[in-house]
CSV table of C-alpha atoms and ligand atoms in Angstrom, one decimal:
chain,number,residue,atom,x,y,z
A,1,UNK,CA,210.5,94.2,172.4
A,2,UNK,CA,208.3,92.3,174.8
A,3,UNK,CA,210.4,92.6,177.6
A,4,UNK,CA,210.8,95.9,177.2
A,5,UNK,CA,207.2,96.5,177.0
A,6,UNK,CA,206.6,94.2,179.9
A,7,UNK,CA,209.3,95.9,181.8
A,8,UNK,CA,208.0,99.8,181.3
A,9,UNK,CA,204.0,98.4,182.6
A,10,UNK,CA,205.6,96.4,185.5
A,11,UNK,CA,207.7,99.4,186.6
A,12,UNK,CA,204.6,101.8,186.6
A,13,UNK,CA,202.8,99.2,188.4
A,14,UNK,CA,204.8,98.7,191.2
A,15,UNK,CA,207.2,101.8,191.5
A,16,UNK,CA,209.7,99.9,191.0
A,17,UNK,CA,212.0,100.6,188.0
A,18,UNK,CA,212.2,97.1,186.2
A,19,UNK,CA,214.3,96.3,183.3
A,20,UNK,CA,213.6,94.1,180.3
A,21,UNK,CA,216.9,92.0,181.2
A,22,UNK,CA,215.0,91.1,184.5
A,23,UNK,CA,211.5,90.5,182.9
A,24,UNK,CA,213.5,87.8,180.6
A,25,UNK,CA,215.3,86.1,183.1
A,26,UNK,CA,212.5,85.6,185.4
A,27,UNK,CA,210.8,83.9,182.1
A,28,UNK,CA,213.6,82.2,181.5
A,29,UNK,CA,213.7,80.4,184.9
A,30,UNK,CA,210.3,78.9,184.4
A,31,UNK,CA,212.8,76.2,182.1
A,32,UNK,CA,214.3,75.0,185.0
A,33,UNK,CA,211.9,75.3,187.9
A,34,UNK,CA,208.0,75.6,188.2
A,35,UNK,CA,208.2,77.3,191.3
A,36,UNK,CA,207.5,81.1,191.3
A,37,UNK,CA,209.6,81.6,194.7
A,38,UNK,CA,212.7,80.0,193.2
A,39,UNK,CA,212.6,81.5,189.8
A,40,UNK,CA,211.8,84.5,192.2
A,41,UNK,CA,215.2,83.9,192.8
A,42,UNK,CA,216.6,83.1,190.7
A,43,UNK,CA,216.3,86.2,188.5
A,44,UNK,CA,217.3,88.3,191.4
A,45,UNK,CA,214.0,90.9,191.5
A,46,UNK,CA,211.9,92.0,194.3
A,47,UNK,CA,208.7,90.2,195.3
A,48,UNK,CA,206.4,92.4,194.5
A,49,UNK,CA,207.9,93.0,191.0
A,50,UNK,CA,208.4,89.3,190.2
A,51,UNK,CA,204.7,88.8,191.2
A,52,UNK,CA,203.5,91.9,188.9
A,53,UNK,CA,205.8,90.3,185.9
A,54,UNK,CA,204.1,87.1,186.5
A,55,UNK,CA,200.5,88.2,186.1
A,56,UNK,CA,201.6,89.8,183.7
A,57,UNK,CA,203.1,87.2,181.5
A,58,UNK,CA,199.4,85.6,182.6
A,59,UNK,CA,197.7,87.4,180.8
A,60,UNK,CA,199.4,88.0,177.9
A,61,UNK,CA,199.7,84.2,177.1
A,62,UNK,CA,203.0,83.3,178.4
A,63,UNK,CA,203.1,81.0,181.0
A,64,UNK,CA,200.1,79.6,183.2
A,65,UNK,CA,199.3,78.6,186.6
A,66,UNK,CA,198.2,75.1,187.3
A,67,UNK,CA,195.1,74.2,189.5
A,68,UNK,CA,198.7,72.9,191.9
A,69,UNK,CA,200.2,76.3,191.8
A,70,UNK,CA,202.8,75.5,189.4
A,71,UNK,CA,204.1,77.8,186.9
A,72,UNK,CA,204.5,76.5,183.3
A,73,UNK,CA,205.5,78.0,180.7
A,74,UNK,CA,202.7,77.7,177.3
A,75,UNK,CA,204.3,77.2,173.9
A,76,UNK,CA,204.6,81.1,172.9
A,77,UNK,CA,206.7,81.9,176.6
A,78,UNK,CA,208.7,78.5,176.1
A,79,UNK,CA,209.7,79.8,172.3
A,80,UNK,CA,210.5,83.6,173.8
A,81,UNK,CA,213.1,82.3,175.9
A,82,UNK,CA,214.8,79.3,174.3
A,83,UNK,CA,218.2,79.6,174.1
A,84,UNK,CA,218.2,82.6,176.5
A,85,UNK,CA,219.7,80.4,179.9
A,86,UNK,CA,222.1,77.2,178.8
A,87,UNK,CA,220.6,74.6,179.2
A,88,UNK,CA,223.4,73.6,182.4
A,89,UNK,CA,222.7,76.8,183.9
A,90,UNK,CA,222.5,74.9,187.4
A,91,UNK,CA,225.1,73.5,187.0
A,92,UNK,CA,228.1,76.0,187.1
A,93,UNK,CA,227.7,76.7,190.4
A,94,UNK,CA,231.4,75.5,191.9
A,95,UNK,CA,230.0,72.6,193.9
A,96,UNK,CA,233.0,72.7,196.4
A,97,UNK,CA,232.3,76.0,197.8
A,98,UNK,CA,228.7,76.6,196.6
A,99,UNK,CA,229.8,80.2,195.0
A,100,UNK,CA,230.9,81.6,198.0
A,101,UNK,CA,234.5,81.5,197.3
A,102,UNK,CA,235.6,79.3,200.7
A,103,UNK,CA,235.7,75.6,201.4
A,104,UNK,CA,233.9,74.8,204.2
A,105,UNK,CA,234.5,71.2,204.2
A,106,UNK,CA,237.9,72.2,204.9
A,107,UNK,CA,236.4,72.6,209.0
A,108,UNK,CA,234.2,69.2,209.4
A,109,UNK,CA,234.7,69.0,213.2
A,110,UNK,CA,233.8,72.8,214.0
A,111,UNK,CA,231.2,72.3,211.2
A,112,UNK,CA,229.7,69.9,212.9
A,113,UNK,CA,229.6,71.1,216.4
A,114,UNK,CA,228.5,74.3,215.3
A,115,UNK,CA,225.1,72.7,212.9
A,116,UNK,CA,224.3,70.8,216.3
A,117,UNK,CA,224.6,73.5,218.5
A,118,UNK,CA,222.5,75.8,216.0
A,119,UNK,CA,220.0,73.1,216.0
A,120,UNK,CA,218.1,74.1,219.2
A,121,UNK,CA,218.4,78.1,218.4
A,122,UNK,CA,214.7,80.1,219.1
A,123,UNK,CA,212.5,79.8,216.0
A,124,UNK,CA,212.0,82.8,214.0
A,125,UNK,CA,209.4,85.9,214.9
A,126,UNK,CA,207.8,88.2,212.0
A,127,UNK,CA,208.4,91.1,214.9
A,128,UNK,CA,212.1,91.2,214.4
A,129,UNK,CA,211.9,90.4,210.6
A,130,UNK,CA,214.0,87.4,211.5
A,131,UNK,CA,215.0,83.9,209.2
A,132,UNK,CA,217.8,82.8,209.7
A,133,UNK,CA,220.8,81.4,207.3
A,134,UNK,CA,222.1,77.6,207.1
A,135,UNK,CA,224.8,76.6,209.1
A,136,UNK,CA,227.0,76.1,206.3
A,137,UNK,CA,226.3,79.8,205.5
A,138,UNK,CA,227.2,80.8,209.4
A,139,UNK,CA,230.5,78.2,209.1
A,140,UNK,CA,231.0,80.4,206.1
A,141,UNK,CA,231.2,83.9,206.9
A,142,UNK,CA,233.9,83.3,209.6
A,143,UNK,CA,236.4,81.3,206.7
A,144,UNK,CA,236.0,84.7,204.9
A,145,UNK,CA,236.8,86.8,207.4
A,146,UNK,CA,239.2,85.1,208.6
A,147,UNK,CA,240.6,84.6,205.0
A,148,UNK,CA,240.8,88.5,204.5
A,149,UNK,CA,242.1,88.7,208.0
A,150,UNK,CA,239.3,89.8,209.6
A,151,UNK,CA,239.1,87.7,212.9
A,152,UNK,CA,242.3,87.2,214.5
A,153,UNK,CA,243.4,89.0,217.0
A,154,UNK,CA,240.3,91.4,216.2
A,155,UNK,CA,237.4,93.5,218.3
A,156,UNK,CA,234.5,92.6,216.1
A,157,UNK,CA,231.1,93.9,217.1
A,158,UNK,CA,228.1,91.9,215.4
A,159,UNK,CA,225.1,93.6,215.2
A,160,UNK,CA,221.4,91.8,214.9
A,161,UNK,CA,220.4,89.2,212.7
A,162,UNK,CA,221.8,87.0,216.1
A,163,UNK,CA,219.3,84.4,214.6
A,164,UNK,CA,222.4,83.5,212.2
A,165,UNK,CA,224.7,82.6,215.2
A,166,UNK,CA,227.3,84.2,213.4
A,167,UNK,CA,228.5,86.1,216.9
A,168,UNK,CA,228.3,83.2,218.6
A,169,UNK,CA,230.2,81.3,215.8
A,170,UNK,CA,233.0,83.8,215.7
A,171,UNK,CA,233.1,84.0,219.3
A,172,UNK,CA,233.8,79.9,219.0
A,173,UNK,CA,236.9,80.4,217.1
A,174,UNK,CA,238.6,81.7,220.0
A,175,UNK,CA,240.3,84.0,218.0
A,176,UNK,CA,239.0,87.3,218.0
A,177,UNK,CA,241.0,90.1,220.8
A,178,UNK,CA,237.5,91.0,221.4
A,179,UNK,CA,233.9,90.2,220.2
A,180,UNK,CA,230.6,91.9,221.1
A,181,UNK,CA,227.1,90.8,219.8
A,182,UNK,CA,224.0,92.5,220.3
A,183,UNK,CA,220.8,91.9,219.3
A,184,UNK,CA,217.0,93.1,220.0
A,185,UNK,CA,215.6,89.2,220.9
A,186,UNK,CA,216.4,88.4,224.6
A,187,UNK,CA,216.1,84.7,223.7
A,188,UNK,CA,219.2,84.9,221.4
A,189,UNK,CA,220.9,86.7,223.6
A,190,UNK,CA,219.9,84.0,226.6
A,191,UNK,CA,221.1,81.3,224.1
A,192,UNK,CA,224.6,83.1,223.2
A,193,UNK,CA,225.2,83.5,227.0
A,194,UNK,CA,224.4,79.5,227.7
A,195,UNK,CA,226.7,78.6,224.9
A,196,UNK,CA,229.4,80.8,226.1
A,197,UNK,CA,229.4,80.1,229.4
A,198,UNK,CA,228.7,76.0,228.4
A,199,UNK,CA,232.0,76.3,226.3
A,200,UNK,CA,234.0,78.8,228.7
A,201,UNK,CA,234.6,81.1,225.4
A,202,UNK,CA,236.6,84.3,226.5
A,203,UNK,CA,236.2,87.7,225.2
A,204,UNK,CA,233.0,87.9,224.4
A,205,UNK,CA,229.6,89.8,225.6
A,206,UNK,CA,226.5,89.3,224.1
A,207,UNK,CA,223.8,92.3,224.8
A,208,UNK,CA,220.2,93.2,224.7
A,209,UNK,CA,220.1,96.0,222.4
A,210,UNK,CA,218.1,98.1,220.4
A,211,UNK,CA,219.6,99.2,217.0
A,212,UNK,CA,217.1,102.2,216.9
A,213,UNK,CA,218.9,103.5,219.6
A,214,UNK,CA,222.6,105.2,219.8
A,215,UNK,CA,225.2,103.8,220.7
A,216,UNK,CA,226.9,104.7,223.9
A,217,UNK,CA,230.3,106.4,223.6
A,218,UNK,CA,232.3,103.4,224.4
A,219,UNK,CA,231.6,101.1,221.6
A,220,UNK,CA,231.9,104.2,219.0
A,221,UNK,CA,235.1,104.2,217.0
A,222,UNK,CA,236.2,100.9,219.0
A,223,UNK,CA,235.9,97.8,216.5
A,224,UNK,CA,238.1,96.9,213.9
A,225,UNK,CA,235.2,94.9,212.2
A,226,UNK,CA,231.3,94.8,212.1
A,227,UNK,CA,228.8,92.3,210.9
A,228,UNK,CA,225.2,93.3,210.0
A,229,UNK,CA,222.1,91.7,208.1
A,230,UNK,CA,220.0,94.8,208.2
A,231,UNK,CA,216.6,94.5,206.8
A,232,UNK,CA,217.0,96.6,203.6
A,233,UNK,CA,214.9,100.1,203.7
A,234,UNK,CA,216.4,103.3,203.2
A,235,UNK,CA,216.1,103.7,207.1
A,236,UNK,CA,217.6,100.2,208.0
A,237,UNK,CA,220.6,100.7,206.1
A,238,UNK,CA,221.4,103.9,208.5
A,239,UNK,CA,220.3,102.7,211.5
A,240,UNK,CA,222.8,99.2,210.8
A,241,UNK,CA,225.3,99.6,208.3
A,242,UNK,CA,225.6,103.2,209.5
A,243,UNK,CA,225.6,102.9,213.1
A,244,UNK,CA,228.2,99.6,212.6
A,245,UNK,CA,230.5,102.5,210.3
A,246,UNK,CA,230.7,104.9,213.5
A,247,UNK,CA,231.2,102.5,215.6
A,248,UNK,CA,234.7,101.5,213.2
A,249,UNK,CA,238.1,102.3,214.7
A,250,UNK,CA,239.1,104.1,212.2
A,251,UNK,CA,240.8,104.3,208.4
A,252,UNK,CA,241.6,100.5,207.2
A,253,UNK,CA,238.8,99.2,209.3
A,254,UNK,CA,236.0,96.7,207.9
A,255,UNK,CA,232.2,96.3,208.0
A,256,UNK,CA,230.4,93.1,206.5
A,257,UNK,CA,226.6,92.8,205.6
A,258,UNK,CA,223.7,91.1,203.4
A,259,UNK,CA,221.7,92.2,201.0
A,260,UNK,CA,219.0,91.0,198.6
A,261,UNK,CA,217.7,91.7,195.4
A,262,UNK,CA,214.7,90.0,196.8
A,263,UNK,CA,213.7,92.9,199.5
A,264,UNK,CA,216.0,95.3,197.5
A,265,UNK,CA,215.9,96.4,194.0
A,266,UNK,CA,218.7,97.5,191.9
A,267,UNK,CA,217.7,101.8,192.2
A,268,UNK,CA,218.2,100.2,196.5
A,269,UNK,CA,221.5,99.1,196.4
A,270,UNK,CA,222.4,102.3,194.6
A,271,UNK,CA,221.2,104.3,196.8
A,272,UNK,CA,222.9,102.3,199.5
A,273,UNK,CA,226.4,102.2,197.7
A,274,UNK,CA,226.0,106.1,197.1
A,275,UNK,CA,225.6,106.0,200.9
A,276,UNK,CA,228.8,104.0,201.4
A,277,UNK,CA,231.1,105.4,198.6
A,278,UNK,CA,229.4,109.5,199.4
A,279,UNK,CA,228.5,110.2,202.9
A,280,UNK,CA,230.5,107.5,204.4
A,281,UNK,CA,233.6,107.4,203.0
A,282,UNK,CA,233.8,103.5,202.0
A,283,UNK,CA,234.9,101.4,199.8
A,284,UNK,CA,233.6,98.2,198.3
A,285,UNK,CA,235.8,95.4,198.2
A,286,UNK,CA,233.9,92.1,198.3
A,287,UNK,CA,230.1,91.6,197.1
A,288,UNK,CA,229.7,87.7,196.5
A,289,UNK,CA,226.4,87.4,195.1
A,290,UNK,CA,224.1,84.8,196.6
A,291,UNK,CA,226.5,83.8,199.5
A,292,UNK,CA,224.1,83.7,202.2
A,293,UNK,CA,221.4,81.5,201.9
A,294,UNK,CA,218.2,81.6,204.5
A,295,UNK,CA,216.1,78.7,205.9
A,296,UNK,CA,212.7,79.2,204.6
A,297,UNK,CA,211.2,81.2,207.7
A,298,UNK,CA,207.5,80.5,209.7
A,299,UNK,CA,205.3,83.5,209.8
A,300,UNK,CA,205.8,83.8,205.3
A,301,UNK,CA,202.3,83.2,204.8
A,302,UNK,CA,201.7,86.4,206.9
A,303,UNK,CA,203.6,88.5,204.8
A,304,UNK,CA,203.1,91.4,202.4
A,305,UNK,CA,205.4,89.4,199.5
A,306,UNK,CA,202.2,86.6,199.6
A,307,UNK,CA,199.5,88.8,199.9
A,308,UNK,CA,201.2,90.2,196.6
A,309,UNK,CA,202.0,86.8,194.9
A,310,UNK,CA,200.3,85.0,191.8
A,311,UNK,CA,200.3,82.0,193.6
A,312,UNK,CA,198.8,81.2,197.1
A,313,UNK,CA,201.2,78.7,198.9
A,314,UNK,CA,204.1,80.1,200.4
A,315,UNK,CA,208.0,78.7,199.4
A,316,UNK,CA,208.3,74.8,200.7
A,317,UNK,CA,210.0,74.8,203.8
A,318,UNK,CA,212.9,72.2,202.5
A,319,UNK,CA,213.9,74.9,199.5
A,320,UNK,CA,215.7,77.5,199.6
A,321,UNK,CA,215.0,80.0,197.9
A,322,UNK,CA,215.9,83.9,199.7
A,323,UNK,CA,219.6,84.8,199.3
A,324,UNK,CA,221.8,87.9,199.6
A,325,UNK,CA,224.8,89.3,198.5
A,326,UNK,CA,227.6,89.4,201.0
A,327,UNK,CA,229.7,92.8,200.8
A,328,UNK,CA,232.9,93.4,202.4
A,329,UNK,CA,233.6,97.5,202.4
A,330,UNK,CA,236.7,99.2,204.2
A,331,UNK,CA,236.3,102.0,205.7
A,332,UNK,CA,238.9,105.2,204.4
A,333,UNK,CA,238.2,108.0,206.5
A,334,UNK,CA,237.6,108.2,211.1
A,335,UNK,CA,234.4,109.3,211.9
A,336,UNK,CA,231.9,108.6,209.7
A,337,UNK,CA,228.4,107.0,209.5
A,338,UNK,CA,225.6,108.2,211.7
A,339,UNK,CA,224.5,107.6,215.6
A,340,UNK,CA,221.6,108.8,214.7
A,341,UNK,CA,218.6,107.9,217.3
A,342,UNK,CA,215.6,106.5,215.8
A,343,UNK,CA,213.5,105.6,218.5
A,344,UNK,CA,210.6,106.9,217.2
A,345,UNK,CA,210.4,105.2,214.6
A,346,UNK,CA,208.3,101.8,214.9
A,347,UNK,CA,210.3,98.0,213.9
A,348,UNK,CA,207.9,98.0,210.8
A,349,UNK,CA,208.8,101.2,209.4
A,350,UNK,CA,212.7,99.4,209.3
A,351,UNK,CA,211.1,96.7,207.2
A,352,UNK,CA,209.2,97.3,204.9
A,353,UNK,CA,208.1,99.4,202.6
A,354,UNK,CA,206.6,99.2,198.0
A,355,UNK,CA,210.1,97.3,197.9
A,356,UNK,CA,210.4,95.1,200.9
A,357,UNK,CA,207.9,92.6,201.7
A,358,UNK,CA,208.9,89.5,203.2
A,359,UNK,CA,208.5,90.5,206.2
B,1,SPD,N1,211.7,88.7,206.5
B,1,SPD,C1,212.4,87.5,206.2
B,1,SPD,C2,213.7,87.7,205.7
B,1,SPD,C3,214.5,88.5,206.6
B,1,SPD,C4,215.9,88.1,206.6
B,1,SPD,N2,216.7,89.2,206.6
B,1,SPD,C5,217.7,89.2,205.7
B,1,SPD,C6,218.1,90.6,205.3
B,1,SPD,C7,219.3,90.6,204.4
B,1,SPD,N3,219.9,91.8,204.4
């Protein structure tokens, strides 16, 4: 009853439809963590609706906020949710492969020389909505794909979010037919081109390029496989996971991507999946929740999602505490997706909007 209440206020509030299963986990998180950007988190919801849910527990008498900006829960929130999270709820994470379904571990030496080599990449910028994941997260995407056969022998195209180094990482493999990586920040695409020439890797190009923009003829229906982190508006998703669809060879073909629930709500990734299923004749075979994991990024305390939060210092830098999904679709039909230009449009207008904020 109170989370339904709860829920129904928060959703008017924000716009953002809100259910009472998601007021109650994000309670229920303040039992394992004080920290409103992990239990943030944790409870998979959008900034600004965890932030609204918060004040609102606030002021009904559920939890409180310490003079150090620590959420705790009082007595009356602490007796709402007992019981409702096990009390080993951290723990059942599969510590080999973190959740993400591949053992990493099983590649020390690449492992290594790729967390070293990732260790001088460009810092991130707020202009290009840009943090980038771990290495281990990098290391990885590559196991998968090449675990669903997705890298050898392939022509993968990977398309922004170069901050990752997952282009350059795939390219390192040596086993792609063909890879091509393009992204909007010169200095990634500077560091790619050092690394591949310092290494002598073969078959791969890495590009200035603007994802507002079209694609020239060449690179559409050409690649057997793309990669994408797109930011996550209505508009992103087109001008990514759509352009990286028309760019797809055809019928059997494969796209990868991220996506929150922390920039995304769940109405989002409908809309998104009645994109992918609908208009762009996909299918979904793969969404590992949680797999990517992002370094806590610079320019947060110049966002939208803390102007908006109940607290006023941004996540610690040593926690980790954004994650998205990783999907795996295949496409079933040629020619689909969009080359839409949207060069009008301005970088912002791909970022954010009453749902995304982090940026
Ligand atoms: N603005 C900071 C977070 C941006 C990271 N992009 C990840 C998007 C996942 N689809």
């Amino acid at each position: 009853m109170l989370f339904q209440e709860v829920a129904e206020k928060v959703s008017a509030e924000t716009g953002i439809r809100t259910f009472a299963s998601q007021a109650e986990r994000l309670l229920a998180s303040f039992l394992h963590t004080d920290d409103f950007w992990v239990a943030s988190g944790w409870a998979h919801v959008p900034v600004p609706v965890a932030s609204a849910l918060v004040r609102r527990f606030q002021e009904e008498g559920y939890l409180e906020i310490n003079n150090q900006d620590r959420i705790v829960l009082t007595e009356k929130g602490r007796q709402a949710v007992e019981g409702l999270v096990a009390d080993q709820w951290l723990s059942f994470r599969c510590p080999v492969c973190n959740g993400r379904t591949v053992d990493i571990s099983s590649v020390p030496h690449w492992w290594k020389q790729f967390s070293e080599i990732a260790r001088e990449r460009p810092e991130p910028v707020q202009e290009y909505d840009q943090a980038y994941v771990t290495p281990e997260t990098t290391v990885a995407r590559v196991l998968f794909l090449d675990e669903r056969g997705d890298l050898r022998g392939r022509r993968i195209l990977v398309m922004g979010a170069e901050d990752d180094l997952t282009g350059l990482a795939i390219a390192m493999t040596g086993l792609p037919r063909e890879v091509l990586i393009l992204d909007i920040d010169e200095r990634l695409i500077e560091f790619d081109r050092r690394w591949i020439e310092k290494l002598g890797l073969k078959h791969v190009r890495a590009e200035v390029f603007d994802l507002r923009n079209s694609f020239p003829e060449e690179w559409l229906g050409h690649f057997d496989v793309f990669i994408t982190d797109p930011p996550e508006t209505p508009l992103a998703f087109k001008a990514f996971i759509g352009r990286g669809i028309r760019a797809l060879r055809g019928p059997g073909s494969v796209g990868y991507f991220g996506l929150t629930l922390q920039d995304s709500s769940l109405e989002r990734w409908q809309t998104l999946q009645r994109y992918l299923l609908d208009e762009w004749s996909t299918v979904i075979t793969d969404i590992i929740q949680d797999f990517n994991e992002y370094v806590p990024w610079p320019y947060h305390g110049q966002t939208r999602a803390m102007r908006l939060a109940p607290v006023s210092q941004p996540p610690s830098a040593d926690t980790i505490w954004y994650r998205s999904a990783w999907y795996r679709i295949v496409l079933l039909e040629s020619g689909k997706g969009t080359n839409e230009p949207f060069s009008e449009k301005v970088l912002k207008e791909l970022y954010l909007d009453e749902v995304s904020s982090t940026t």
